[in-house]
């Protein structure tokens, strides 16, 4: 399980690097927009980054799920303990295991549909509108994220880890 946890941590770090790239590209694009406003006063223009929207949309689609496995490792998801703190420990552990299995089921369900979506996108030869990039490869990080999320939840359920 330590390997899966380490992978989740490194995967989240990669997600953070992608998020940083999105922020840098967005900042450059905003700066270009501002420079264009000034340049127009002098009869010139500064163009924004071509394909900015394509890049951000595709990169966000990768990055969004990359933090879920690490969040699961750290039990960073929302947990409602309003009543559970007064339950016997065996019941708290049972409820926690039920929710871990629910999370596992959700991750596998989403994984299944994402694989189908990737196959359909591949078969349709879908391309991003401006940059003309094939869209199906951008499903792969999401698929890996969902698989890793499921693996973490499964490991926690098998080991009987609980958040109490």
Coordinates of C-alpha atoms in Angstrom, one line a residue:
X1 CA 0.0 0.0 0.0
X2 CA 2.9 2.3 0.6
X3 CA 3.7 2.2 -3.1
X4 CA 0.2 3.3 -4.0
X5 CA 0.4 6.1 -1.5
X6 CA 3.7 7.2 -2.9
X7 CA 2.3 7.1 -6.4
X8 CA -0.7 9.2 -5.3
X9 CA 1.6 11.7 -3.8
X10 CA 3.8 12.0 -6.9
X11 CA 0.7 12.1 -9.1
X12 CA -0.7 15.0 -7.1
X13 CA 2.7 16.7 -7.4
X14 CA 2.5 16.3 -11.2
X15 CA -1.0 17.7 -11.1
X16 CA 0.4 20.7 -9.2
X17 CA 3.0 21.2 -11.9
X18 CA 0.3 21.2 -14.6
X19 CA -1.7 23.6 -12.5
X20 CA 1.3 25.9 -12.3
X21 CA 1.7 25.7 -16.1
X22 CA -2.0 26.7 -16.5
X23 CA -1.5 29.6 -14.2
X24 CA 1.6 30.8 -16.1
X25 CA -0.1 30.5 -19.5
X26 CA -3.1 32.3 -18.1
X27 CA -0.9 35.1 -16.6
X28 CA 0.9 35.5 -19.9
X29 CA -2.3 35.7 -21.8
X30 CA -3.7 38.3 -19.4
X31 CA -0.5 40.3 -19.7
X32 CA -0.7 40.2 -23.5
X33 CA -4.3 41.4 -23.3
X34 CA -3.2 44.3 -21.1
X35 CA -0.2 45.1 -23.4
X36 CA -2.6 45.1 -26.3
X37 CA -4.8 47.7 -24.7
X38 CA -1.7 50.0 -24.3
X39 CA -0.3 49.2 -27.7
X40 CA -3.6 50.2 -29.4
X41 CA -3.1 53.7 -28.0
X42 CA 0.0 53.8 -30.3
X43 CA -1.6 52.1 -33.3
X44 CA 0.0 48.7 -32.7
X45 CA -1.3 45.5 -31.3
X46 CA -0.1 42.6 -29.2
X47 CA -1.8 39.3 -29.8
X48 CA -2.8 36.9 -27.1
X49 CA -1.6 33.3 -27.0
X50 CA -3.2 31.4 -29.9
X51 CA -5.0 28.3 -28.7
X52 CA -5.0 29.5 -25.1
X53 CA -8.6 28.2 -24.5
X54 CA -7.7 24.8 -26.0
X55 CA -4.7 24.4 -23.8
X56 CA -6.4 25.4 -20.6
X57 CA -9.5 23.3 -21.3
X58 CA -7.4 20.2 -22.1
X59 CA -4.9 20.7 -19.2
X60 CA -7.7 21.3 -16.7
X61 CA -9.4 18.2 -17.8
X62 CA -6.2 16.3 -16.8
X63 CA -5.4 18.2 -13.7
X64 CA -8.8 18.2 -12.0
X65 CA -8.8 14.5 -11.1
X66 CA -5.1 14.2 -10.3
X67 CA -5.5 15.4 -6.7
X68 CA -8.3 12.9 -5.8
X69 CA -6.0 9.9 -5.0
X70 CA -3.8 12.0 -2.7
X71 CA -6.8 13.5 -1.1
X72 CA -8.1 9.9 -0.4
X73 CA -4.7 8.9 1.1
X74 CA -4.9 11.8 3.5
X75 CA -8.6 11.4 4.1
X76 CA -9.1 14.9 3.0
X77 CA -12.6 14.4 1.6
X78 CA -15.5 15.9 3.5
X79 CA -16.4 13.7 6.4
X80 CA -19.5 14.3 8.5
X81 CA -19.0 13.2 12.1
X82 CA -22.0 15.0 13.6
X83 CA -23.5 11.8 15.0
X84 CA -20.7 9.3 14.5
X85 CA -18.6 10.6 17.4
X86 CA -21.2 9.2 19.8
X87 CA -21.5 5.8 18.1
X88 CA -19.6 2.8 19.3
X89 CA -16.2 2.3 17.7
X90 CA -17.3 -0.9 15.9
X91 CA -20.2 1.0 14.2
X92 CA -17.9 3.9 13.2
X93 CA -15.5 1.5 11.6
X94 CA -18.3 -0.3 9.8
X95 CA -19.8 3.0 8.5
X96 CA -16.3 4.1 7.4
X97 CA -15.7 0.8 5.5
X98 CA -19.1 1.2 3.8
X99 CA -18.2 4.7 2.7
X100 CA -14.8 3.5 1.5
X101 CA -16.5 0.8 -0.6
X102 CA -18.9 3.5 -1.9
X103 CA -16.0 5.7 -2.9
X104 CA -14.4 2.7 -4.5
X105 CA -17.6 2.0 -6.5
X106 CA -17.9 5.6 -7.5
X107 CA -14.3 5.7 -8.8
X108 CA -14.7 2.4 -10.7
X109 CA -18.0 3.7 -12.2
X110 CA -16.4 7.0 -13.3
X111 CA -13.4 5.0 -14.6
X112 CA -15.6 2.8 -16.8
X113 CA -17.4 5.8 -18.3
X114 CA -14.2 7.7 -18.9
X115 CA -12.7 4.8 -20.7
X116 CA -15.8 4.7 -22.9
X117 CA -15.6 8.4 -23.5
X118 CA -11.9 8.1 -24.5
X119 CA -12.7 5.3 -26.9
X120 CA -15.5 7.3 -28.5
X121 CA -13.4 10.5 -28.7
X122 CA -10.6 8.4 -30.4
X123 CA -13.0 6.8 -32.8
X124 CA -14.5 10.3 -33.7
X125 CA -11.0 11.7 -34.2
X126 CA -12.0 14.7 -32.1
X127 CA -9.6 17.6 -32.3
X128 CA -9.3 20.8 -30.3
X129 CA -10.8 23.7 -32.3
X130 CA -7.8 26.0 -32.5
X131 CA -4.6 24.0 -31.9
X132 CA -5.9 20.8 -33.6
X133 CA -4.7 18.5 -30.9
X134 CA -6.2 15.1 -30.6
X135 CA -8.4 15.1 -27.6
X136 CA -8.4 11.4 -26.6
X137 CA -4.9 11.4 -25.0
X138 CA -6.1 14.0 -22.4
X139 CA -8.4 11.3 -21.0
X140 CA -5.5 9.2 -20.0
X141 CA -4.5 11.2 -16.9
X142 CA -8.1 11.2 -15.7
X143 CA -8.3 7.4 -16.2
X144 CA -5.1 6.9 -14.3
X145 CA -6.3 9.2 -11.5
X146 CA -9.5 7.3 -11.1
X147 CA -7.7 4.0 -11.1
X148 CA -5.3 5.3 -8.5
X149 CA -8.1 6.7 -6.4
X150 CA -9.9 3.4 -6.5
X151 CA -6.7 1.6 -5.5
X152 CA -6.2 3.8 -2.5
X153 CA -9.8 3.4 -1.4
X154 CA -9.6 -0.4 -1.9
X155 CA -6.4 -0.6 0.1
X156 CA -8.0 1.5 3.0
X157 CA -11.1 -0.7 3.0
X158 CA -9.1 -3.9 3.0
X159 CA -6.8 -2.7 5.8
X160 CA -9.7 -1.4 7.7
X161 CA -8.2 2.1 7.9
X162 CA -10.7 4.5 9.5
X163 CA -10.7 8.2 10.1
X164 CA -11.4 8.2 13.8

